[in-house]
PDB file of C-alpha atoms in Angstrom:
ATOM      1  CA  MET K   1     -86.979 -37.987-117.770  1.00 62.00           C
ATOM      2  CA  THR K   2     -83.246 -36.923-118.866  1.00 84.00           C
ATOM      3  CA  ARG K   3     -80.094 -37.002-116.482  1.00 93.00           C
ATOM      4  CA  THR K   4     -78.954 -34.037-115.470  1.00 97.00           C
ATOM      5  CA  PHE K   5     -75.065 -33.943-115.471  1.00 98.00           C
ATOM      6  CA  ILE K   6     -72.922 -30.654-113.419  1.00 98.00           C
ATOM      7  CA  SER K   7     -69.116 -30.593-114.192  1.00 98.00           C
ATOM      8  CA  MET K   8     -67.407 -28.967-111.139  1.00 95.00           C
ATOM      9  CA  ALA K   9     -64.075 -28.041-109.685  1.00 93.00           C
ATOM     10  CA  LYS K  10     -63.143 -27.055-106.487  1.00 87.00           C
ATOM     11  CA  THR K  11     -60.239 -24.839-107.886  1.00 85.00           C
ATOM     12  CA  GLY K  12     -60.408 -22.873-111.030  1.00 86.00           C
ATOM     13  CA  GLY K  13     -58.198 -23.121-114.086  1.00 90.00           C
ATOM     14  CA  GLN K  14     -59.345 -27.657-113.729  1.00 95.00           C
ATOM     15  CA  GLY K  15     -60.643 -27.944-117.088  1.00 96.00           C
ATOM     16  CA  LYS K  16     -64.701 -28.284-116.261  1.00 96.00           C
ATOM     17  CA  THR K  17     -65.673 -25.618-118.582  1.00 96.00           C
ATOM     18  CA  LEU K  18     -63.896 -28.196-120.783  1.00 97.00           C
ATOM     19  CA  THR K  19     -65.946 -31.040-119.508  1.00 98.00           C
ATOM     20  CA  ALA K  20     -69.166 -29.102-119.993  1.00 98.00           C
ATOM     21  CA  GLN K  21     -67.961 -28.612-123.261  1.00 97.00           C
ATOM     22  CA  MET K  22     -67.326 -32.880-124.354  1.00 98.00           C
ATOM     23  CA  LEU K  23     -70.932 -33.653-122.866  1.00 98.00           C
ATOM     24  CA  VAL K  24     -72.626 -31.289-125.115  1.00 97.00           C
ATOM     25  CA  LEU K  25     -70.830 -33.026-128.241  1.00 97.00           C
ATOM     26  CA  GLN K  26     -71.626 -36.248-127.186  1.00 97.00           C
ATOM     27  CA  HIS K  27     -75.609 -35.428-126.192  1.00 96.00           C
ATOM     28  CA  GLU K  28     -75.576 -34.252-130.167  1.00 95.00           C
ATOM     29  CA  GLN K  29     -73.761 -36.570-131.115  1.00 95.00           C
ATOM     30  CA  LYS K  30     -76.298 -39.146-129.317  1.00 94.00           C
ATOM     31  CA  GLY K  31     -79.469 -37.346-130.383  1.00 93.00           C
ATOM     32  CA  VAL K  32     -80.074 -36.687-126.969  1.00 93.00           C
ATOM     33  CA  PRO K  33     -82.093 -33.038-125.750  1.00 93.00           C
ATOM     34  CA  VAL K  34     -80.517 -30.871-123.881  1.00 95.00           C
ATOM     35  CA  LYS K  35     -80.317 -27.504-122.128  1.00 97.00           C
ATOM     36  CA  LEU K  36     -77.596 -25.553-120.789  1.00 97.00           C
ATOM     37  CA  ALA K  37     -77.110 -23.645-117.095  1.00 96.00           C
ATOM     38  CA  ALA K  38     -73.816 -22.531-115.452  1.00 94.00           C
ATOM     39  CA  ALA K  39     -73.278 -20.727-112.029  1.00 91.00           C
ATOM     40  CA  ASP K  40     -69.275 -19.554-113.171  1.00 80.00           C
ATOM     41  CA  SER K  41     -69.823 -16.010-113.771  1.00 61.00           C
ATOM     42  CA  ASP K  42     -67.349 -13.159-112.459  1.00 56.00           C
ATOM     43  CA  SER K  43     -70.184 -11.024-111.392  1.00 51.00           C
ATOM     44  CA  LEU K  44     -73.995 -10.715-111.333  1.00 48.00           C
ATOM     45  CA  ASN K  45     -73.924  -9.455-114.888  1.00 52.00           C
ATOM     46  CA  GLN K  46     -71.436 -11.515-117.116  1.00 75.00           C
ATOM     47  CA  ARG K  47     -71.667 -14.539-119.126  1.00 83.00           C
ATOM     48  CA  SER K  48     -69.921 -17.376-117.710  1.00 90.00           C
ATOM     49  CA  LYS K  49     -67.620 -18.786-120.439  1.00 91.00           C
ATOM     50  CA  PHE K  50     -69.336 -21.780-120.437  1.00 94.00           C
ATOM     51  CA  GLY K  51     -72.544 -19.139-121.540  1.00 92.00           C
ATOM     52  CA  ARG K  52     -69.601 -17.137-124.651  1.00 92.00           C
ATOM     53  CA  LEU K  53     -69.661 -20.676-125.922  1.00 95.00           C
ATOM     54  CA  PHE K  54     -72.906 -21.867-126.463  1.00 95.00           C
ATOM     55  CA  ARG K  55     -75.685 -19.721-126.894  1.00 91.00           C
ATOM     56  CA  ASN K  56     -79.765 -20.499-124.079  1.00 92.00           C
ATOM     57  CA  VAL K  57     -76.936 -21.206-121.647  1.00 95.00           C
ATOM     58  CA  LYS K  58     -79.441 -20.521-118.603  1.00 94.00           C
ATOM     59  CA  GLU K  59     -76.910 -18.042-116.002  1.00 91.00           C
ATOM     60  CA  LEU K  60     -77.373 -18.677-112.782  1.00 89.00           C
ATOM     61  CA  GLY K  61     -74.665 -16.042-111.300  1.00 82.00           C
ATOM     62  CA  ILE K  62     -71.900 -16.161-108.598  1.00 76.00           C
ATOM     63  CA  GLY K  63     -74.827 -15.790-105.738  1.00 70.00           C
ATOM     64  CA  GLU K  64     -76.160 -12.967-104.394  1.00 59.00           C
ATOM     65  CA  ASP K  65     -74.297  -9.927-103.792  1.00 55.00           C
ATOM     66  CA  LEU K  66     -73.319  -9.472-100.265  1.00 43.00           C
ATOM     67  CA  THR K  67     -73.793  -6.045 -99.470  1.00 49.00           C
ATOM     68  CA  LYS K  68     -77.682  -6.918-100.581  1.00 57.00           C
ATOM     69  CA  VAL K  69     -77.998  -9.605 -98.155  1.00 44.00           C
ATOM     70  CA  LYS K  70     -76.504  -7.571 -95.214  1.00 49.00           C
ATOM     71  CA  SER K  71     -78.436  -4.909 -96.131  1.00 55.00           C
ATOM     72  CA  SER K  72     -81.760  -6.641 -96.569  1.00 56.00           C
ATOM     73  CA  THR K  73     -84.759  -7.570 -94.160  1.00 61.00           C
ATOM     74  CA  ASP K  74     -84.986 -10.975 -95.607  1.00 61.00           C
ATOM     75  CA  PRO K  75     -82.625 -13.038 -93.576  1.00 57.00           C
ATOM     76  CA  ASN K  76     -83.037 -16.356 -96.227  1.00 68.00           C
ATOM     77  CA  LEU K  77     -82.332 -14.201 -98.845  1.00 62.00           C
ATOM     78  CA  ALA K  78     -78.639 -15.486-100.158  1.00 67.00           C
ATOM     79  CA  ILE K  79     -80.956 -18.337 -99.811  1.00 74.00           C
ATOM     80  CA  LYS K  80     -83.442 -17.707-101.863  1.00 79.00           C
ATOM     81  CA  TYR K  81     -80.845 -16.828-104.829  1.00 81.00           C
ATOM     82  CA  TRP K  82     -79.639 -20.314-105.412  1.00 88.00           C
ATOM     83  CA  ASP K  83     -83.489 -21.312-105.961  1.00 90.00           C
ATOM     84  CA  GLU K  84     -82.798 -21.187-109.301  1.00 91.00           C
ATOM     85  CA  PHE K  85     -81.081 -23.873-109.156  1.00 93.00           C
ATOM     86  CA  GLY K  86     -82.999 -25.977-107.547  1.00 94.00           C
ATOM     87  CA  ARG K  87     -86.389 -25.044-109.906  1.00 94.00           C
ATOM     88  CA  THR K  88     -82.959 -26.179-112.837  1.00 95.00           C
ATOM     89  CA  VAL K  89     -81.962 -30.077-111.266  1.00 96.00           C
ATOM     90  CA  LEU K  90     -85.633 -30.016-110.463  1.00 95.00           C
ATOM     91  CA  GLU K  91     -86.610 -29.848-114.214  1.00 95.00           C
ATOM     92  CA  GLY K  92     -84.042 -32.105-115.158  1.00 95.00           C
ATOM     93  CA  GLY K  93     -82.162 -32.182-118.179  1.00 96.00           C
ATOM     94  CA  TYR K  94     -79.434 -29.992-118.316  1.00 97.00           C
ATOM     95  CA  ILE K  95     -75.395 -29.850-118.496  1.00 98.00           C
ATOM     96  CA  ILE K  96     -74.798 -27.224-116.032  1.00 97.00           C
ATOM     97  CA  ASP K  97     -71.037 -26.154-115.019  1.00 96.00           C
ATOM     98  CA  VAL K  98     -70.209 -24.994-111.511  1.00 94.00           C
ATOM     99  CA  GLY K  99     -67.262 -22.646-110.774  1.00 87.00           C
ATOM    100  CA  ALA K 100     -65.289 -23.370-108.317  1.00 82.00           C
ATOM    101  CA  ASN K 101     -65.971 -20.325-106.010  1.00 79.00           C
ATOM    102  CA  VAL K 102     -70.122 -21.561-106.497  1.00 87.00           C
ATOM    103  CA  ALA K 103     -69.256 -25.228-105.336  1.00 87.00           C
ATOM    104  CA  ALA K 104     -70.067 -24.857-101.721  1.00 87.00           C
ATOM    105  CA  GLU K 105     -72.956 -22.353-102.078  1.00 88.00           C
ATOM    106  CA  LEU K 106     -74.484 -24.918-103.623  1.00 91.00           C
ATOM    107  CA  PHE K 107     -74.368 -28.320-100.964  1.00 92.00           C
ATOM    108  CA  ALA K 108     -75.183 -25.375 -98.843  1.00 90.00           C
ATOM    109  CA  TRP K 109     -78.392 -23.887 -99.944  1.00 91.00           C
ATOM    110  CA  ALA K 110     -79.556 -27.778-100.552  1.00 93.00           C
ATOM    111  CA  GLU K 111     -79.086 -28.321 -96.940  1.00 93.00           C
ATOM    112  CA  ALA K 112     -80.511 -24.986 -95.904  1.00 90.00           C
ATOM    113  CA  ARG K 113     -83.130 -25.468 -98.085  1.00 91.00           C
ATOM    114  CA  ASN K 114     -83.412 -29.860 -97.534  1.00 94.00           C
ATOM    115  CA  ALA K 115     -83.399 -30.366-101.131  1.00 95.00           C
ATOM    116  CA  GLY K 116     -83.287 -33.582-101.467  1.00 96.00           C
ATOM    117  CA  SER K 117     -86.611 -34.498 -99.344  1.00 96.00           C
ATOM    118  CA  LEU K 118     -88.481 -31.880-102.431  1.00 96.00           C
ATOM    119  CA  LEU K 119     -86.480 -33.975-104.780  1.00 95.00           C
ATOM    120  CA  ARG K 120     -87.055 -37.693-104.082  1.00 95.00           C
ATOM    121  CA  ARG K 121     -90.270 -36.334-103.768  1.00 95.00           C
ATOM    122  CA  ARG K 122     -91.246 -35.358-106.481  1.00 94.00           C
ATOM    123  CA  ASN K 123     -89.109 -37.773-108.237  1.00 93.00           C
ATOM    124  CA  SER K 124     -86.623 -35.170-110.138  1.00 94.00           C
ATOM    125  CA  PRO K 125     -84.290 -36.198-112.324  1.00 94.00           C
ATOM    126  CA  PRO K 126     -81.185 -37.968-111.529  1.00 95.00           C
ATOM    127  CA  ILE K 127     -78.180 -35.675-111.088  1.00 97.00           C
ATOM    128  CA  ASP K 128     -74.673 -36.976-111.785  1.00 97.00           C
ATOM    129  CA  LEU K 129     -71.319 -34.985-110.419  1.00 98.00           C
ATOM    130  CA  VAL K 130     -68.207 -34.656-112.315  1.00 98.00           C
ATOM    131  CA  VAL K 131     -65.283 -33.669-111.155  1.00 98.00           C
ATOM    132  CA  THR K 132     -62.096 -31.789-112.751  1.00 98.00           C
ATOM    133  CA  THR K 133     -58.588 -32.246-111.983  1.00 97.00           C
ATOM    134  CA  LYS K 134     -55.151 -31.539-113.455  1.00 97.00           C
ATOM    135  CA  ALA K 135     -51.728 -33.196-112.460  1.00 97.00           C
ATOM    136  CA  GLU K 136     -51.179 -31.162-109.341  1.00 95.00           C
ATOM    137  CA  SER K 137     -51.101 -32.115-105.932  1.00 94.00           C
ATOM    138  CA  GLN K 138     -53.580 -29.474-104.384  1.00 95.00           C
ATOM    139  CA  ALA K 139     -56.190 -30.070-107.400  1.00 96.00           C
ATOM    140  CA  ILE K 140     -56.080 -34.047-107.224  1.00 97.00           C
ATOM    141  CA  GLU K 141     -56.896 -33.030-102.910  1.00 96.00           C
ATOM    142  CA  ASP K 142     -59.498 -30.389-103.221  1.00 95.00           C
ATOM    143  CA  ALA K 143     -60.926 -33.351-106.341  1.00 96.00           C
ATOM    144  CA  ARG K 144     -60.749 -35.349-103.883  1.00 96.00           C
ATOM    145  CA  GLY K 145     -62.258 -33.052-101.185  1.00 95.00           C
ATOM    146  CA  LEU K 146     -64.930 -32.406-103.375  1.00 96.00           C
ATOM    147  CA  ILE K 147     -65.950 -35.516-104.209  1.00 97.00           C
ATOM    148  CA  GLN K 148     -65.879 -36.533 -99.828  1.00 96.00           C
ATOM    149  CA  TYR K 149     -68.431 -33.682 -99.628  1.00 95.00           C
ATOM    150  CA  SER K 150     -70.952 -34.274-102.115  1.00 96.00           C
ATOM    151  CA  PHE K 151     -71.130 -38.066-100.298  1.00 97.00           C
ATOM    152  CA  ASP K 152     -71.582 -36.078 -96.997  1.00 97.00           C
ATOM    153  CA  LYS K 153     -74.345 -33.640 -98.382  1.00 96.00           C
ATOM    154  CA  ASN K 154     -75.424 -36.577-100.026  1.00 97.00           C
ATOM    155  CA  GLU K 155     -78.589 -36.463 -98.208  1.00 97.00           C
ATOM    156  CA  TRP K 156     -79.558 -32.964 -99.765  1.00 96.00           C
ATOM    157  CA  MET K 157     -77.941 -33.318-102.743  1.00 96.00           C
ATOM    158  CA  PRO K 158     -78.466 -36.544-104.115  1.00 96.00           C
ATOM    159  CA  ILE K 159     -75.900 -37.794-106.742  1.00 97.00           C
ATOM    160  CA  GLY K 160     -77.002 -40.817-108.833  1.00 95.00           C
ATOM    161  CA  ARG K 161     -73.056 -40.954-109.893  1.00 97.00           C
ATOM    162  CA  ARG K 162     -70.421 -39.884-109.469  1.00 98.00           C
ATOM    163  CA  TYR K 163     -66.695 -39.460-111.782  1.00 98.00           C
ATOM    164  CA  VAL K 164     -63.835 -37.593-111.979  1.00 98.00           C
ATOM    165  CA  VAL K 165     -61.795 -36.822-114.730  1.00 98.00           C
ATOM    166  CA  LEU K 166     -57.985 -36.666-115.241  1.00 98.00           C
ATOM    167  CA  ASN K 167     -57.186 -34.390-117.124  1.00 98.00           C
ATOM    168  CA  GLU K 168     -53.959 -34.152-118.311  1.00 98.00           C
ATOM    169  CA  VAL K 169     -53.481 -30.981-119.909  1.00 96.00           C
ATOM    170  CA  SER K 170     -50.279 -30.153-118.266  1.00 93.00           C
ATOM    171  CA  GLY K 171     -48.890 -33.803-118.445  1.00 96.00           C
ATOM    172  CA  GLY K 172     -49.506 -37.417-116.790  1.00 96.00           C
ATOM    173  CA  PHE K 173     -50.719 -38.679-113.465  1.00 97.00           C
ATOM    174  CA  GLY K 174     -47.861 -41.238-113.508  1.00 96.00           C
ATOM    175  CA  ALA K 175     -46.089 -39.165-111.020  1.00 95.00           C
ATOM    176  CA  TYR K 176     -48.354 -39.469-108.212  1.00 96.00           C
ATOM    177  CA  GLU K 177     -49.569 -42.963-108.382  1.00 95.00           C
ATOM    178  CA  ASN K 178     -47.615 -42.687-104.961  1.00 95.00           C
ATOM    179  CA  ASP K 179     -49.376 -39.536-103.789  1.00 95.00           C
ATOM    180  CA  PRO K 180     -51.234 -40.387-101.070  1.00 95.00           C
ATOM    181  CA  ASN K 181     -53.634 -37.575-102.042  1.00 94.00           C
ATOM    182  CA  PHE K 182     -53.791 -39.073-105.219  1.00 97.00           C
ATOM    183  CA  LYS K 183     -54.929 -42.589-103.757  1.00 97.00           C
ATOM    184  CA  ARG K 184     -57.514 -41.454-101.673  1.00 97.00           C
ATOM    185  CA  LEU K 185     -59.106 -40.311-104.402  1.00 97.00           C
ATOM    186  CA  LYS K 186     -58.888 -43.319-106.438  1.00 97.00           C
ATOM    187  CA  ALA K 187     -60.045 -45.290-103.033  1.00 98.00           C
ATOM    188  CA  TYR K 188     -63.324 -44.031-104.274  1.00 98.00           C
ATOM    189  CA  GLN K 189     -63.773 -46.506-106.874  1.00 97.00           C
ATOM    190  CA  GLY K 190     -64.371 -48.903-104.255  1.00 97.00           C
ATOM    191  CA  MET K 191     -67.564 -46.111-103.358  1.00 97.00           C
ATOM    192  CA  GLY K 192     -68.704 -46.163-107.110  1.00 97.00           C
ATOM    193  CA  VAL K 193     -66.880 -43.545-108.228  1.00 98.00           C
ATOM    194  CA  HIS K 194     -65.577 -43.738-111.897  1.00 98.00           C
ATOM    195  CA  ILE K 195     -62.432 -42.312-113.342  1.00 98.00           C
ATOM    196  CA  VAL K 196     -61.283 -41.212-116.416  1.00 98.00           C
ATOM    197  CA  THR K 197     -58.774 -39.537-117.938  1.00 98.00           C
ATOM    198  CA  MET K 198     -58.944 -36.565-120.834  1.00 98.00           C
ATOM    199  CA  LYS K 199     -55.499 -36.588-122.715  1.00 97.00           C
ATOM    200  CA  ARG K 200     -54.405 -33.882-123.875  1.00 97.00           C
ATOM    201  CA  CYS K 201     -54.996 -32.110-126.794  1.00 97.00           C
ATOM    202  CA  GLU K 202     -51.991 -31.715-129.082  1.00 95.00           C
ATOM    203  CA  SER K 203     -54.431 -29.988-131.960  1.00 96.00           C
ATOM    204  CA  ASP K 204     -52.378 -27.117-133.953  1.00 93.00           C
ATOM    205  CA  ILE K 205     -55.829 -24.811-133.357  1.00 95.00           C
ATOM    206  CA  TRP K 206     -55.705 -25.774-130.632  1.00 96.00           C
ATOM    207  CA  THR K 207     -55.026 -22.470-129.244  1.00 94.00           C
ATOM    208  CA  LEU K 208     -56.990 -20.583-131.350  1.00 94.00           C
ATOM    209  CA  LEU K 209     -59.894 -22.149-130.694  1.00 94.00           C
ATOM    210  CA  GLU K 210     -59.500 -21.290-126.539  1.00 93.00           C
ATOM    211  CA  ARG K 211     -58.589 -17.199-127.363  1.00 93.00           C
ATOM    212  CA  GLU K 212     -61.558 -16.563-129.650  1.00 93.00           C
ATOM    213  CA  LEU K 213     -63.939 -18.945-127.672  1.00 93.00           C
ATOM    214  CA  ILE K 214     -64.455 -21.213-130.480  1.00 95.00           C
ATOM    215  CA  SER K 215     -66.531 -24.523-128.393  1.00 96.00           C
ATOM    216  CA  VAL K 216     -65.038 -27.902-129.350  1.00 97.00           C
ATOM    217  CA  ARG K 217     -68.483 -28.792-131.300  1.00 96.00           C
ATOM    218  CA  GLU K 218     -68.367 -25.568-133.480  1.00 96.00           C
ATOM    219  CA  ALA K 219     -64.713 -25.511-134.363  1.00 96.00           C
ATOM    220  CA  LEU K 220     -65.623 -29.785-135.539  1.00 96.00           C
ATOM    221  CA  LYS K 221     -68.175 -28.276-137.858  1.00 95.00           C
ATOM    222  CA  MET K 222     -65.529 -25.978-139.823  1.00 95.00           C
ATOM    223  CA  THR K 223     -63.511 -26.823-142.563  1.00 94.00           C
ATOM    224  CA  GLU K 224     -59.770 -25.879-143.672  1.00 93.00           C
ATOM    225  CA  VAL K 225     -61.011 -24.000-146.181  1.00 93.00           C
ATOM    226  CA  ASP K 226     -63.061 -21.975-142.807  1.00 93.00           C
ATOM    227  CA  LEU K 227     -60.128 -21.739-140.384  1.00 92.00           C
ATOM    228  CA  GLU K 228     -58.063 -20.151-143.070  1.00 91.00           C
ATOM    229  CA  LYS K 229     -60.949 -17.664-144.306  1.00 91.00           C
ATOM    230  CA  ARG K 230     -61.634 -16.680-140.613  1.00 89.00           C
ATOM    231  CA  PHE K 231     -58.105 -16.735-138.997  1.00 89.00           C
ATOM    232  CA  GLY K 232     -55.627 -16.193-141.569  1.00 91.00           C
ATOM    233  CA  ILE K 233     -54.289 -19.486-140.623  1.00 92.00           C
ATOM    234  CA  ASP K 234     -52.698 -21.499-142.940  1.00 92.00           C
ATOM    235  CA  VAL K 235     -54.904 -24.251-145.030  1.00 92.00           C
ATOM    236  CA  TRP K 236     -52.455 -26.835-144.089  1.00 93.00           C
ATOM    237  CA  THR K 237     -52.351 -26.336-140.503  1.00 94.00           C
ATOM    238  CA  GLY K 238     -56.670 -26.738-140.151  1.00 94.00           C
ATOM    239  CA  HIS K 239     -56.382 -29.076-141.815  1.00 95.00           C
ATOM    240  CA  GLY K 240     -54.360 -30.715-140.293  1.00 96.00           C
ATOM    241  CA  GLY K 241     -55.310 -29.123-135.945  1.00 96.00           C
ATOM    242  CA  LEU K 242     -58.915 -30.254-137.495  1.00 97.00           C
ATOM    243  CA  THR K 243     -57.407 -33.941-137.189  1.00 97.00           C
ATOM    244  CA  ASP K 244     -55.888 -33.881-134.522  1.00 97.00           C
ATOM    245  CA  LEU K 245     -58.854 -32.398-133.216  1.00 97.00           C
ATOM    246  CA  LYS K 246     -61.213 -35.340-134.404  1.00 97.00           C
ATOM    247  CA  SER K 247     -59.935 -38.196-132.918  1.00 98.00           C
ATOM    248  CA  TRP K 248     -58.734 -36.605-129.441  1.00 98.00           C
ATOM    249  CA  ALA K 249     -62.838 -36.142-129.382  1.00 98.00           C
ATOM    250  CA  GLU K 250     -63.079 -39.325-130.396  1.00 98.00           C
ATOM    251  CA  GLU K 251     -60.992 -40.719-128.185  1.00 98.00           C
ATOM    252  CA  THR K 252     -62.110 -37.948-125.108  1.00 98.00           C
ATOM    253  CA  LEU K 253     -65.763 -39.075-125.408  1.00 98.00           C
ATOM    254  CA  SER K 254     -64.996 -43.046-126.394  1.00 98.00           C
ATOM    255  CA  SER K 255     -63.173 -42.514-122.933  1.00 98.00           C
ATOM    256  CA  PHE K 256     -66.443 -40.946-121.422  1.00 98.00           C
ATOM    257  CA  GLU K 257     -68.393 -43.760-122.760  1.00 97.00           C
ATOM    258  CA  LYS K 258     -66.101 -46.677-121.244  1.00 97.00           C
ATOM    259  CA  VAL K 259     -66.884 -44.986-117.457  1.00 97.00           C
ATOM    260  CA  GLY K 260     -70.638 -44.543-117.966  1.00 95.00           C
ATOM    261  CA  LEU K 261     -70.459 -41.210-118.159  1.00 97.00           C
ATOM    262  CA  VAL K 262     -73.071 -41.290-120.776  1.00 94.00           C
ATOM    263  CA  PRO K 263     -76.836 -39.438-121.399  1.00 90.00           C
ATOM    264  CA  VAL K 264     -80.063 -41.737-120.927  1.00 75.00           C
ATOM    265  CA  ARG K 265     -82.612 -40.774-123.297  1.00 58.00           C
ATOM    266  CA  ASP K 266     -86.479 -41.522-121.379  1.00 50.00           C
ATOM    267  CA  SER K 267     -88.043 -39.624-123.862  1.00 44.00           C
ATOM    268  CA  GLY K 268     -88.220 -36.691-126.191  1.00 37.00           C
ATOM    269  CA  HIS K 269     -89.949 -34.182-125.052  1.00 34.00           C
ATOM    270  CA  LEU K 270     -87.207 -32.261-123.897  1.00 32.00           C
ATOM    271  CA  ASP K 271     -86.119 -29.213-126.474  1.00 36.00           C
ATOM    272  CA  SER K 272     -82.132 -29.168-126.580  1.00 37.00           C
ATOM    273  CA  GLY K 273     -81.319 -25.388-126.433  1.00 40.00           C
ATOM    274  CA  VAL K 274     -78.184 -25.247-127.653  1.00 44.00           C
ATOM    275  CA  GLU K 275     -77.229 -23.155-130.274  1.00 40.00           C
ATOM    276  CA  ALA K 276     -72.925 -22.712-130.968  1.00 40.00           C
ATOM    277  CA  VAL K 277     -72.146 -19.098-129.997  1.00 42.00           C
ATOM    278  CA  GLY K 278     -68.665 -18.437-132.684  1.00 39.00           C
ATOM    279  CA  ALA K 279     -65.886 -16.326-131.289  1.00 35.00           C
ATOM    280  CA  GLY K 280     -67.188 -11.980-131.197  1.00 33.00           C
ATOM    281  CA  CYS K 281     -71.000 -13.605-130.860  1.00 31.00           C
ATOM    282  CA  SER K 282     -73.619 -11.659-128.805  1.00 25.00           C
TER     283      SER K 282
END
């Protein structure tokens, strides 16, 4: 069985999808098959950002429409909506990108369904929680609250390992060393929570990747000539940008590995199902 990784944030814009991307890249580099899922759509009919970066992403949406819930004769409709998430974690071997507007619903579903009992009885693959936060006071407190919530709800949503990714995209965390919320977040290390820093990527092509929705995984397979032809950028900009991107990716995954944030391969029976999507692909 292969572990499931849930990349989550309590607030938007923290970099959780980037963290999920790096986990995809890591699985590929280590030759560990993985499947992808997302509960992070803007609407029930729209693909998630994760689903636009990669093909074959199982879209779980954001929950049953409130109007349908109120008009339905089934009082458990909202709960049943998330049973597909339950089937996903029961199967295992997924990286699941979970949006800020969904996290609480998934834990509520797990409690309502007493999911932990079934997951343990079926000896389902372990679930690892990865929470990402930027260097902002409220975001740090939200990350701390989410980690605590995962402990509070562990009976219903059993978590094997917990990680906090400190995303330095907006700056380092040095200014928060004496911040009470940051101290409380780091104190979870005494409860087995691993904390890892993800530095800001300074690559010249980073803005391009974000704008065109090109995954880090796909970008690393490109050449400066590919970038020049596809986007009309200077060949030296492309060359330098790819060099910096590769160095950043290697450093990031090395940091992940140092704290044990790595896939565990027990068997090769799972099909990968992961295919990169370039900009504009559907």
